[in-house]
């Protein structure tokens, strides 16, 4: 009881004297990165959870209300949120967070996108028409994104700019060490062929060197068809995959079906912060992702 009272008093004492920077993050990974940089100087609203399909979110009133009071929107970009964020921004009536304003930040602008199609084609429901938007799963991307985000936060909240710089620097140091550890742990994954439900893991595969040999969805965002699944099972004869990967938000049916027909394990990965109980922050996201991949290999 005394401990509780003490910790309550401590948290009251730690409240910042000035109002915190109001951040609206479209996805849990950007909320987590803003928290690493900003600590208690920022107040963060996360628009989606790891158990939602971020390609398909409804622009509901609660999102509008949060966007209205935001000073900084942190989005992925690369058209990931194209189905809902433009509507939320427009209807928020908040001029400060419109695209082109300092209050609008797109992480994808700071990384090299993979799988950018030569010709833009949204036909047949392709949700990756601007290139693959799932950039959070190459941890090396967090350096440039984090550096740019810290600078932007400082621009919007000059008194705390030094704190954001220091927060980023501290994060980057720990992150560098963690990446070295993850790369060592994940060595057995090099060259391993895998199937994926959705093209969620191209950056992860690019980083760790495993190979995607088939996708359960016939096109990004199009539900797996029985024809597609059967052809993947048939292909196991000549190009055998070692496991079938899906994200926490995806239904397990298609990958469990593949698993039952082929005997390869179906592996669920957190995909973002909060996707599993172990993925509580950015560090936990990659700790748990690699642990699950290695477990699937054995
Ligand atoms: Zn996608």
PDB file of C-alpha atoms and ligand atoms in Angstrom:
ATOM      1  CA  UNK A   1       0.000   0.000   0.000  1.00  0.00           C
ATOM      2  CA  UNK A   2       2.770   2.430   0.972  1.00  0.00           C
ATOM      3  CA  UNK A   3       4.599   1.419  -2.179  1.00  0.00           C
ATOM      4  CA  UNK A   4       1.510   2.238  -4.233  1.00  0.00           C
ATOM      5  CA  UNK A   5       1.104   5.662  -2.591  1.00  0.00           C
ATOM      6  CA  UNK A   6       4.780   6.424  -3.126  1.00  0.00           C
ATOM      7  CA  UNK A   7       4.630   5.460  -6.779  1.00  0.00           C
ATOM      8  CA  UNK A   8       1.471   7.558  -7.225  1.00  0.00           C
ATOM      9  CA  UNK A   9       3.208  10.568  -5.686  1.00  0.00           C
ATOM     10  CA  UNK A  10       6.253   9.917  -7.856  1.00  0.00           C
ATOM     11  CA  UNK A  11       4.197   9.831 -11.030  1.00  0.00           C
ATOM     12  CA  UNK A  12       2.429  13.055 -10.048  1.00  0.00           C
ATOM     13  CA  UNK A  13       5.783  14.689  -9.372  1.00  0.00           C
ATOM     14  CA  UNK A  14       7.043  13.590 -12.772  1.00  0.00           C
ATOM     15  CA  UNK A  15       4.232  15.185 -14.737  1.00  0.00           C
ATOM     16  CA  UNK A  16       5.710  17.772 -17.110  1.00  0.00           C
ATOM     17  CA  UNK A  17       5.116  21.381 -16.194  1.00  0.00           C
ATOM     18  CA  UNK A  18       4.146  22.315 -19.747  1.00  0.00           C
ATOM     19  CA  UNK A  19       1.604  20.542 -21.924  1.00  0.00           C
ATOM     20  CA  UNK A  20       2.959  17.479 -23.669  1.00  0.00           C
ATOM     21  CA  UNK A  21       3.308  17.324 -27.450  1.00  0.00           C
ATOM     22  CA  UNK A  22       0.152  15.647 -28.765  1.00  0.00           C
ATOM     23  CA  UNK A  23       1.080  12.830 -31.136  1.00  0.00           C
ATOM     24  CA  UNK A  24      -1.369  10.819 -33.260  1.00  0.00           C
ATOM     25  CA  UNK A  25       0.371   7.624 -34.434  1.00  0.00           C
ATOM     26  CA  UNK A  26      -1.364   5.549 -37.079  1.00  0.00           C
ATOM     27  CA  UNK A  27       0.312   2.328 -35.943  1.00  0.00           C
ATOM     28  CA  UNK A  28       1.768   0.910 -32.716  1.00  0.00           C
ATOM     29  CA  UNK A  29       5.356   0.886 -34.037  1.00  0.00           C
ATOM     30  CA  UNK A  30       5.323   4.662 -34.588  1.00  0.00           C
ATOM     31  CA  UNK A  31       3.756   5.243 -31.191  1.00  0.00           C
ATOM     32  CA  UNK A  32       6.545   3.134 -29.686  1.00  0.00           C
ATOM     33  CA  UNK A  33       9.244   5.055 -31.587  1.00  0.00           C
ATOM     34  CA  UNK A  34       7.779   8.431 -30.563  1.00  0.00           C
ATOM     35  CA  UNK A  35       7.750   7.185 -26.961  1.00  0.00           C
ATOM     36  CA  UNK A  36      11.407   6.122 -27.165  1.00  0.00           C
ATOM     37  CA  UNK A  37      12.314   9.612 -28.415  1.00  0.00           C
ATOM     38  CA  UNK A  38       9.924  11.729 -26.414  1.00  0.00           C
ATOM     39  CA  UNK A  39       9.467   9.883 -23.131  1.00  0.00           C
ATOM     40  CA  UNK A  40       7.162  11.858 -20.836  1.00  0.00           C
ATOM     41  CA  UNK A  41       7.361  14.969 -23.030  1.00  0.00           C
ATOM     42  CA  UNK A  42       4.794  13.490 -25.416  1.00  0.00           C
ATOM     43  CA  UNK A  43       1.209  12.345 -25.152  1.00  0.00           C
ATOM     44  CA  UNK A  44       0.567   9.622 -27.717  1.00  0.00           C
ATOM     45  CA  UNK A  45      -2.647   8.324 -29.197  1.00  0.00           C
ATOM     46  CA  UNK A  46      -2.341   5.118 -31.247  1.00  0.00           C
ATOM     47  CA  UNK A  47      -5.023   4.859 -33.915  1.00  0.00           C
ATOM     48  CA  UNK A  48      -4.760   1.107 -34.534  1.00  0.00           C
ATOM     49  CA  UNK A  49      -3.728  -2.032 -32.677  1.00  0.00           C
ATOM     50  CA  UNK A  50      -1.646  -4.996 -33.805  1.00  0.00           C
ATOM     51  CA  UNK A  51      -4.840  -7.036 -33.982  1.00  0.00           C
ATOM     52  CA  UNK A  52      -6.363  -4.783 -36.640  1.00  0.00           C
ATOM     53  CA  UNK A  53      -5.624  -4.817 -40.378  1.00  0.00           C
ATOM     54  CA  UNK A  54      -4.111  -1.357 -40.830  1.00  0.00           C
ATOM     55  CA  UNK A  55      -4.927  -1.431 -44.563  1.00  0.00           C
ATOM     56  CA  UNK A  56      -8.621  -1.501 -43.652  1.00  0.00           C
ATOM     57  CA  UNK A  57      -9.583   0.861 -40.856  1.00  0.00           C
ATOM     58  CA  UNK A  58     -12.856   2.744 -40.512  1.00  0.00           C
ATOM     59  CA  UNK A  59     -12.555   6.535 -40.120  1.00  0.00           C
ATOM     60  CA  UNK A  60     -14.687   6.538 -36.983  1.00  0.00           C
ATOM     61  CA  UNK A  61     -15.554   9.622 -34.850  1.00  0.00           C
ATOM     62  CA  UNK A  62     -13.080   8.709 -32.095  1.00  0.00           C
ATOM     63  CA  UNK A  63     -10.249   8.949 -34.637  1.00  0.00           C
ATOM     64  CA  UNK A  64     -11.514  12.353 -35.795  1.00  0.00           C
ATOM     65  CA  UNK A  65     -11.665  13.637 -32.230  1.00  0.00           C
ATOM     66  CA  UNK A  66      -8.069  12.572 -31.628  1.00  0.00           C
ATOM     67  CA  UNK A  67      -6.864  14.035 -34.935  1.00  0.00           C
ATOM     68  CA  UNK A  68      -8.535  17.341 -34.085  1.00  0.00           C
ATOM     69  CA  UNK A  69      -6.360  17.830 -30.993  1.00  0.00           C
ATOM     70  CA  UNK A  70      -3.130  16.353 -32.460  1.00  0.00           C
ATOM     71  CA  UNK A  71      -0.043  18.480 -33.098  1.00  0.00           C
ATOM     72  CA  UNK A  72       1.802  15.741 -34.970  1.00  0.00           C
ATOM     73  CA  UNK A  73       0.508  12.839 -37.045  1.00  0.00           C
ATOM     74  CA  UNK A  74       3.028  10.042 -37.485  1.00  0.00           C
ATOM     75  CA  UNK A  75       2.010   7.761 -40.351  1.00  0.00           C
ATOM     76  CA  UNK A  76       3.692   5.043 -42.377  1.00  0.00           C
ATOM     77  CA  UNK A  77       2.835   6.497 -45.766  1.00  0.00           C
ATOM     78  CA  UNK A  78       3.480   4.543 -48.988  1.00  0.00           C
ATOM     79  CA  UNK A  79      -0.322   4.423 -49.242  1.00  0.00           C
ATOM     80  CA  UNK A  80      -0.666   2.022 -46.291  1.00  0.00           C
ATOM     81  CA  UNK A  81      -3.290   4.243 -44.642  1.00  0.00           C
ATOM     82  CA  UNK A  82      -4.798   5.521 -47.906  1.00  0.00           C
ATOM     83  CA  UNK A  83      -8.202   3.978 -47.161  1.00  0.00           C
ATOM     84  CA  UNK A  84      -8.832   5.992 -44.017  1.00  0.00           C
ATOM     85  CA  UNK A  85      -6.200   8.544 -42.987  1.00  0.00           C
ATOM     86  CA  UNK A  86      -6.869  11.158 -45.716  1.00  0.00           C
ATOM     87  CA  UNK A  87     -10.523  11.166 -44.642  1.00  0.00           C
ATOM     88  CA  UNK A  88      -9.619  11.506 -40.954  1.00  0.00           C
ATOM     89  CA  UNK A  89      -7.203  14.364 -41.695  1.00  0.00           C
ATOM     90  CA  UNK A  90      -9.686  16.191 -43.902  1.00  0.00           C
ATOM     91  CA  UNK A  91     -12.623  15.860 -41.534  1.00  0.00           C
ATOM     92  CA  UNK A  92     -10.541  16.752 -38.471  1.00  0.00           C
ATOM     93  CA  UNK A  93     -10.475  20.384 -39.610  1.00  0.00           C
ATOM     94  CA  UNK A  94      -6.988  20.587 -38.092  1.00  0.00           C
ATOM     95  CA  UNK A  95      -4.832  22.611 -40.520  1.00  0.00           C
ATOM     96  CA  UNK A  96      -1.600  21.817 -38.665  1.00  0.00           C
ATOM     97  CA  UNK A  97      -1.607  18.093 -39.460  1.00  0.00           C
ATOM     98  CA  UNK A  98      -2.415  18.179 -43.167  1.00  0.00           C
ATOM     99  CA  UNK A  99       0.113  16.623 -45.597  1.00  0.00           C
ATOM    100  CA  UNK A 100       2.859  19.126 -46.371  1.00  0.00           C
ATOM    101  CA  UNK A 101       2.603  20.735 -42.926  1.00  0.00           C
ATOM    102  CA  UNK A 102       5.237  20.177 -40.190  1.00  0.00           C
ATOM    103  CA  UNK A 103       2.532  18.385 -38.193  1.00  0.00           C
ATOM    104  CA  UNK A 104       2.362  15.552 -40.726  1.00  0.00           C
ATOM    105  CA  UNK A 105       5.175  12.980 -40.764  1.00  0.00           C
ATOM    106  CA  UNK A 106       5.474   9.952 -43.067  1.00  0.00           C
ATOM    107  CA  UNK A 107       8.044   7.345 -42.057  1.00  0.00           C
ATOM    108  CA  UNK A 108       8.230   5.780 -45.525  1.00  0.00           C
ATOM    109  CA  UNK A 109       9.834   8.955 -46.878  1.00  0.00           C
ATOM    110  CA  UNK A 110      12.998   8.150 -44.960  1.00  0.00           C
ATOM    111  CA  UNK A 111      13.571   4.571 -46.147  1.00  0.00           C
ATOM    112  CA  UNK A 112      14.156   2.765 -49.416  1.00  0.00           C
ATOM    113  CA  UNK A 113      10.892   1.054 -50.299  1.00  0.00           C
ATOM    114  CA  UNK A 114      11.007  -2.530 -51.538  1.00  0.00           C
ATOM    115  CA  UNK A 115       8.796  -4.058 -54.247  1.00  0.00           C
ATOM    116  CA  UNK A 116       7.933  -0.748 -55.887  1.00  0.00           C
ATOM    117  CA  UNK A 117       6.047  -1.757 -59.039  1.00  0.00           C
ATOM    118  CA  UNK A 118       7.277  -0.419 -62.358  1.00  0.00           C
ATOM    119  CA  UNK A 119       3.706   0.477 -63.240  1.00  0.00           C
ATOM    120  CA  UNK A 120       1.193   1.754 -60.696  1.00  0.00           C
ATOM    121  CA  UNK A 121      -1.753  -0.646 -60.758  1.00  0.00           C
ATOM    122  CA  UNK A 122      -4.443  -0.838 -58.086  1.00  0.00           C
ATOM    123  CA  UNK A 123      -6.598  -3.212 -60.098  1.00  0.00           C
ATOM    124  CA  UNK A 124      -7.750  -6.465 -58.508  1.00  0.00           C
ATOM    125  CA  UNK A 125      -7.388  -4.955 -55.047  1.00  0.00           C
ATOM    126  CA  UNK A 126      -3.614  -4.633 -54.806  1.00  0.00           C
ATOM    127  CA  UNK A 127      -2.995  -2.714 -51.567  1.00  0.00           C
ATOM    128  CA  UNK A 128       0.762  -2.350 -52.158  1.00  0.00           C
ATOM    129  CA  UNK A 129       0.559  -0.317 -55.348  1.00  0.00           C
ATOM    130  CA  UNK A 130       3.161   2.227 -54.148  1.00  0.00           C
ATOM    131  CA  UNK A 131       5.669  -0.372 -52.959  1.00  0.00           C
ATOM    132  CA  UNK A 132       5.646  -2.543 -49.867  1.00  0.00           C
ATOM    133  CA  UNK A 133       4.667  -0.357 -46.893  1.00  0.00           C
ATOM    134  CA  UNK A 134       5.570  -2.726 -44.014  1.00  0.00           C
ATOM    135  CA  UNK A 135       8.855  -0.952 -43.340  1.00  0.00           C
ATOM    136  CA  UNK A 136       8.838  -1.405 -39.556  1.00  0.00           C
ATOM    137  CA  UNK A 137      10.164  -4.949 -39.796  1.00  0.00           C
ATOM    138  CA  UNK A 138      13.660  -3.952 -40.879  1.00  0.00           C
ATOM    139  CA  UNK A 139      14.970  -2.504 -37.613  1.00  0.00           C
ATOM    140  CA  UNK A 140      17.708  -0.619 -39.471  1.00  0.00           C
ATOM    141  CA  UNK A 141      14.969   1.610 -40.887  1.00  0.00           C
ATOM    142  CA  UNK A 142      14.359   2.993 -37.391  1.00  0.00           C
ATOM    143  CA  UNK A 143      17.608   4.991 -37.473  1.00  0.00           C
ATOM    144  CA  UNK A 144      16.701   7.346 -40.297  1.00  0.00           C
ATOM    145  CA  UNK A 145      13.040   7.439 -39.342  1.00  0.00           C
ATOM    146  CA  UNK A 146      13.878   8.055 -35.690  1.00  0.00           C
ATOM    147  CA  UNK A 147      16.402  10.775 -36.467  1.00  0.00           C
ATOM    148  CA  UNK A 148      13.920  12.584 -38.722  1.00  0.00           C
ATOM    149  CA  UNK A 149      11.097  12.149 -36.231  1.00  0.00           C
ATOM    150  CA  UNK A 150      13.192  13.545 -33.371  1.00  0.00           C
ATOM    151  CA  UNK A 151      14.027  16.593 -35.509  1.00  0.00           C
ATOM    152  CA  UNK A 152      10.365  17.075 -36.378  1.00  0.00           C
ATOM    153  CA  UNK A 153       9.266  16.789 -32.773  1.00  0.00           C
ATOM    154  CA  UNK A 154      11.863  19.412 -31.874  1.00  0.00           C
ATOM    155  CA  UNK A 155      10.612  21.699 -34.623  1.00  0.00           C
ATOM    156  CA  UNK A 156       7.065  21.525 -33.242  1.00  0.00           C
ATOM    157  CA  UNK A 157       8.129  21.756 -29.610  1.00  0.00           C
ATOM    158  CA  UNK A 158      11.371  23.814 -29.526  1.00  0.00           C
ATOM    159  CA  UNK A 159      11.804  23.939 -25.729  1.00  0.00           C
ATOM    160  CA  UNK A 160      12.059  20.149 -25.698  1.00  0.00           C
ATOM    161  CA  UNK A 161      14.173  19.795 -28.853  1.00  0.00           C
ATOM    162  CA  UNK A 162      17.338  18.920 -26.870  1.00  0.00           C
ATOM    163  CA  UNK A 163      15.390  16.272 -24.954  1.00  0.00           C
ATOM    164  CA  UNK A 164      14.153  14.701 -28.208  1.00  0.00           C
ATOM    165  CA  UNK A 165      17.688  14.670 -29.611  1.00  0.00           C
ATOM    166  CA  UNK A 166      18.966  13.032 -26.442  1.00  0.00           C
ATOM    167  CA  UNK A 167      16.084  10.548 -26.454  1.00  0.00           C
ATOM    168  CA  UNK A 168      16.842   9.544 -30.010  1.00  0.00           C
ATOM    169  CA  UNK A 169      20.557   9.227 -29.318  1.00  0.00           C
ATOM    170  CA  UNK A 170      19.979   6.986 -26.326  1.00  0.00           C
ATOM    171  CA  UNK A 171      17.533   4.841 -28.286  1.00  0.00           C
ATOM    172  CA  UNK A 172      19.875   4.577 -31.283  1.00  0.00           C
ATOM    173  CA  UNK A 173      22.734   3.348 -29.110  1.00  0.00           C
ATOM    174  CA  UNK A 174      20.627   0.601 -27.543  1.00  0.00           C
ATOM    175  CA  UNK A 175      19.066  -0.196 -30.920  1.00  0.00           C
ATOM    176  CA  UNK A 176      22.454  -0.648 -32.610  1.00  0.00           C
ATOM    177  CA  UNK A 177      23.494  -3.140 -29.944  1.00  0.00           C
ATOM    178  CA  UNK A 178      20.188  -4.990 -30.197  1.00  0.00           C
ATOM    179  CA  UNK A 179      20.463  -5.261 -33.988  1.00  0.00           C
ATOM    180  CA  UNK A 180      23.911  -6.837 -33.674  1.00  0.00           C
ATOM    181  CA  UNK A 181      22.506  -9.365 -31.195  1.00  0.00           C
ATOM    182  CA  UNK A 182      19.454 -10.142 -33.368  1.00  0.00           C
ATOM    183  CA  UNK A 183      21.572 -10.627 -36.480  1.00  0.00           C
ATOM    184  CA  UNK A 184      23.720 -13.148 -34.637  1.00  0.00           C
ATOM    185  CA  UNK A 185      20.742 -15.020 -33.208  1.00  0.00           C
ATOM    186  CA  UNK A 186      18.993 -15.135 -36.584  1.00  0.00           C
ATOM    187  CA  UNK A 187      21.897 -16.589 -38.591  1.00  0.00           C
ATOM    188  CA  UNK A 188      20.155 -20.005 -38.918  1.00  0.00           C
ATOM    189  CA  UNK A 189      17.348 -18.249 -40.836  1.00  0.00           C
ATOM    190  CA  UNK A 190      19.595 -17.309 -43.770  1.00  0.00           C
ATOM    191  CA  UNK A 191      18.341 -18.779 -47.019  1.00  0.00           C
ATOM    192  CA  UNK A 192      15.372 -20.511 -45.371  1.00  0.00           C
ATOM    193  CA  UNK A 193      12.390 -20.710 -47.784  1.00  0.00           C
ATOM    194  CA  UNK A 194       9.041 -19.652 -46.290  1.00  0.00           C
ATOM    195  CA  UNK A 195       5.457 -19.088 -47.354  1.00  0.00           C
ATOM    196  CA  UNK A 196       3.633 -15.973 -46.125  1.00  0.00           C
ATOM    197  CA  UNK A 197      -0.072 -15.226 -45.755  1.00  0.00           C
ATOM    198  CA  UNK A 198       0.314 -11.561 -46.820  1.00  0.00           C
ATOM    199  CA  UNK A 199       3.468  -9.791 -48.024  1.00  0.00           C
ATOM    200  CA  UNK A 200       4.026  -8.550 -44.477  1.00  0.00           C
ATOM    201  CA  UNK A 201       7.627  -9.624 -44.091  1.00  0.00           C
ATOM    202  CA  UNK A 202       9.620  -8.464 -47.122  1.00  0.00           C
ATOM    203  CA  UNK A 203      11.718  -6.065 -45.011  1.00  0.00           C
ATOM    204  CA  UNK A 204      12.262  -8.722 -42.347  1.00  0.00           C
ATOM    205  CA  UNK A 205      13.329 -11.226 -45.035  1.00  0.00           C
ATOM    206  CA  UNK A 206      15.553  -8.615 -46.689  1.00  0.00           C
ATOM    207  CA  UNK A 207      17.268  -7.994 -43.348  1.00  0.00           C
ATOM    208  CA  UNK A 208      17.607 -11.571 -42.106  1.00  0.00           C
ATOM    209  CA  UNK A 209      18.105 -13.270 -45.472  1.00  0.00           C
ATOM    210  CA  UNK A 210      15.237 -15.764 -45.505  1.00  0.00           C
ATOM    211  CA  UNK A 211      13.391 -16.349 -48.787  1.00  0.00           C
ATOM    212  CA  UNK A 212       9.706 -15.912 -49.523  1.00  0.00           C
ATOM    213  CA  UNK A 213       8.750 -18.616 -52.037  1.00  0.00           C
ATOM    214  CA  UNK A 214       4.989 -18.122 -52.055  1.00  0.00           C
ATOM    215  CA  UNK A 215       2.153 -15.898 -50.810  1.00  0.00           C
ATOM    216  CA  UNK A 216      -1.211 -17.247 -49.640  1.00  0.00           C
ATOM    217  CA  UNK A 217      -2.927 -14.117 -50.917  1.00  0.00           C
ATOM    218  CA  UNK A 218      -3.047 -14.132 -54.725  1.00  0.00           C
ATOM    219  CA  UNK A 219      -2.456 -10.350 -54.586  1.00  0.00           C
ATOM    220  CA  UNK A 220      -1.684  -8.132 -51.570  1.00  0.00           C
ATOM    221  CA  UNK A 221      -4.984  -7.561 -49.776  1.00  0.00           C
ATOM    222  CA  UNK A 222      -6.929 -10.221 -51.685  1.00  0.00           C
ATOM    223  CA  UNK A 223      -8.086 -13.121 -49.489  1.00  0.00           C
ATOM    224  CA  UNK A 224      -6.392 -16.487 -50.120  1.00  0.00           C
ATOM    225  CA  UNK A 225      -8.346 -18.639 -52.557  1.00  0.00           C
ATOM    226  CA  UNK A 226      -8.554 -22.433 -52.443  1.00  0.00           C
ATOM    227  CA  UNK A 227      -6.898 -22.550 -55.867  1.00  0.00           C
ATOM    228  CA  UNK A 228      -3.961 -20.494 -54.641  1.00  0.00           C
ATOM    229  CA  UNK A 229      -3.571 -22.636 -51.505  1.00  0.00           C
ATOM    230  CA  UNK A 230      -3.731 -25.896 -53.471  1.00  0.00           C
ATOM    231  CA  UNK A 231      -1.084 -24.736 -55.918  1.00  0.00           C
ATOM    232  CA  UNK A 232       1.216 -23.799 -53.006  1.00  0.00           C
ATOM    233  CA  UNK A 233       0.753 -27.276 -51.521  1.00  0.00           C
ATOM    234  CA  UNK A 234       1.526 -28.845 -54.903  1.00  0.00           C
ATOM    235  CA  UNK A 235       4.669 -26.741 -55.190  1.00  0.00           C
ATOM    236  CA  UNK A 236       6.013 -28.144 -51.923  1.00  0.00           C
ATOM    237  CA  UNK A 237       7.238 -31.158 -53.953  1.00  0.00           C
ATOM    238  CA  UNK A 238       9.769 -29.144 -55.937  1.00  0.00           C
ATOM    239  CA  UNK A 239      10.249 -25.968 -53.893  1.00  0.00           C
ATOM    240  CA  UNK A 240       9.676 -26.984 -50.276  1.00  0.00           C
ATOM    241  CA  UNK A 241       9.071 -24.130 -47.811  1.00  0.00           C
ATOM    242  CA  UNK A 242      10.017 -24.674 -44.165  1.00  0.00           C
ATOM    243  CA  UNK A 243       7.197 -22.719 -42.505  1.00  0.00           C
ATOM    244  CA  UNK A 244       4.191 -20.551 -43.244  1.00  0.00           C
ATOM    245  CA  UNK A 245       4.130 -17.092 -41.647  1.00  0.00           C
ATOM    246  CA  UNK A 246       1.227 -14.815 -40.778  1.00  0.00           C
ATOM    247  CA  UNK A 247       0.722 -11.628 -38.756  1.00  0.00           C
ATOM    248  CA  UNK A 248      -1.134 -11.491 -35.454  1.00  0.00           C
ATOM    249  CA  UNK A 249      -4.149  -9.767 -37.038  1.00  0.00           C
ATOM    250  CA  UNK A 250      -4.630 -12.324 -39.803  1.00  0.00           C
ATOM    251  CA  UNK A 251      -6.979 -15.278 -39.572  1.00  0.00           C
ATOM    252  CA  UNK A 252      -5.120 -18.514 -38.923  1.00  0.00           C
ATOM    253  CA  UNK A 253      -7.317 -20.671 -41.206  1.00  0.00           C
ATOM    254  CA  UNK A 254      -5.314 -20.500 -44.454  1.00  0.00           C
ATOM    255  CA  UNK A 255      -1.906 -21.088 -42.863  1.00  0.00           C
ATOM    256  CA  UNK A 256      -3.239 -23.885 -40.642  1.00  0.00           C
ATOM    257  CA  UNK A 257      -4.689 -25.546 -43.744  1.00  0.00           C
ATOM    258  CA  UNK A 258      -1.302 -25.343 -45.502  1.00  0.00           C
ATOM    259  CA  UNK A 259       0.324 -26.704 -42.355  1.00  0.00           C
ATOM    260  CA  UNK A 260      -2.077 -29.652 -42.179  1.00  0.00           C
ATOM    261  CA  UNK A 261      -1.466 -30.568 -45.831  1.00  0.00           C
ATOM    262  CA  UNK A 262       2.310 -30.180 -45.816  1.00  0.00           C
ATOM    263  CA  UNK A 263       3.415 -30.764 -42.221  1.00  0.00           C
ATOM    264  CA  UNK A 264       5.350 -27.475 -42.096  1.00  0.00           C
ATOM    265  CA  UNK A 265       4.692 -25.306 -39.013  1.00  0.00           C
ATOM    266  CA  UNK A 266       2.341 -22.320 -39.156  1.00  0.00           C
ATOM    267  CA  UNK A 267       4.102 -19.467 -37.352  1.00  0.00           C
ATOM    268  CA  UNK A 268       2.316 -16.371 -36.113  1.00  0.00           C
ATOM    269  CA  UNK A 269       4.521 -13.263 -35.789  1.00  0.00           C
ATOM    270  CA  UNK A 270       3.579 -10.117 -33.846  1.00  0.00           C
ATOM    271  CA  UNK A 271       4.123  -7.851 -36.918  1.00  0.00           C
ATOM    272  CA  UNK A 272       4.051  -4.770 -34.689  1.00  0.00           C
ATOM    273  CA  UNK A 273       4.191  -3.770 -31.044  1.00  0.00           C
ATOM    274  CA  UNK A 274       1.387  -5.496 -29.129  1.00  0.00           C
ATOM    275  CA  UNK A 275       0.942  -8.365 -31.582  1.00  0.00           C
ATOM    276  CA  UNK A 276       1.981 -10.806 -28.864  1.00  0.00           C
ATOM    277  CA  UNK A 277       2.285 -10.324 -25.102  1.00  0.00           C
ATOM    278  CA  UNK A 278       6.087 -10.464 -25.491  1.00  0.00           C
ATOM    279  CA  UNK A 279       6.161  -7.702 -28.131  1.00  0.00           C
ATOM    280  CA  UNK A 280       5.499  -4.944 -25.604  1.00  0.00           C
ATOM    281  CA  UNK A 281       7.877  -2.421 -27.189  1.00  0.00           C
ATOM    282  CA  UNK A 282      10.138  -2.177 -30.239  1.00  0.00           C
ATOM    283  CA  UNK A 283      12.827  -4.310 -28.622  1.00  0.00           C
ATOM    284  CA  UNK A 284      10.304  -6.959 -27.606  1.00  0.00           C
ATOM    285  CA  UNK A 285       8.868  -6.926 -31.130  1.00  0.00           C
ATOM    286  CA  UNK A 286      12.127  -8.167 -32.644  1.00  0.00           C
ATOM    287  CA  UNK A 287      13.101 -10.382 -29.698  1.00  0.00           C
ATOM    288  CA  UNK A 288       9.819 -12.233 -30.036  1.00  0.00           C
ATOM    289  CA  UNK A 289       9.792 -12.279 -33.853  1.00  0.00           C
ATOM    290  CA  UNK A 290      13.204 -13.939 -33.999  1.00  0.00           C
ATOM    291  CA  UNK A 291      12.379 -16.328 -31.160  1.00  0.00           C
ATOM    292  CA  UNK A 292       9.248 -17.479 -33.007  1.00  0.00           C
ATOM    293  CA  UNK A 293      11.057 -17.869 -36.337  1.00  0.00           C
ATOM    294  CA  UNK A 294      13.830 -19.942 -34.776  1.00  0.00           C
ATOM    295  CA  UNK A 295      11.255 -22.084 -32.984  1.00  0.00           C
ATOM    296  CA  UNK A 296       9.508 -22.687 -36.311  1.00  0.00           C
ATOM    297  CA  UNK A 297      12.775 -23.900 -37.798  1.00  0.00           C
ATOM    298  CA  UNK A 298      13.214 -26.660 -35.218  1.00  0.00           C
TER     299      UNK A 298
HETATM  300 ZN1  LIG B   1       0.245  -5.004 -46.689  1.00  0.00          ZN
END
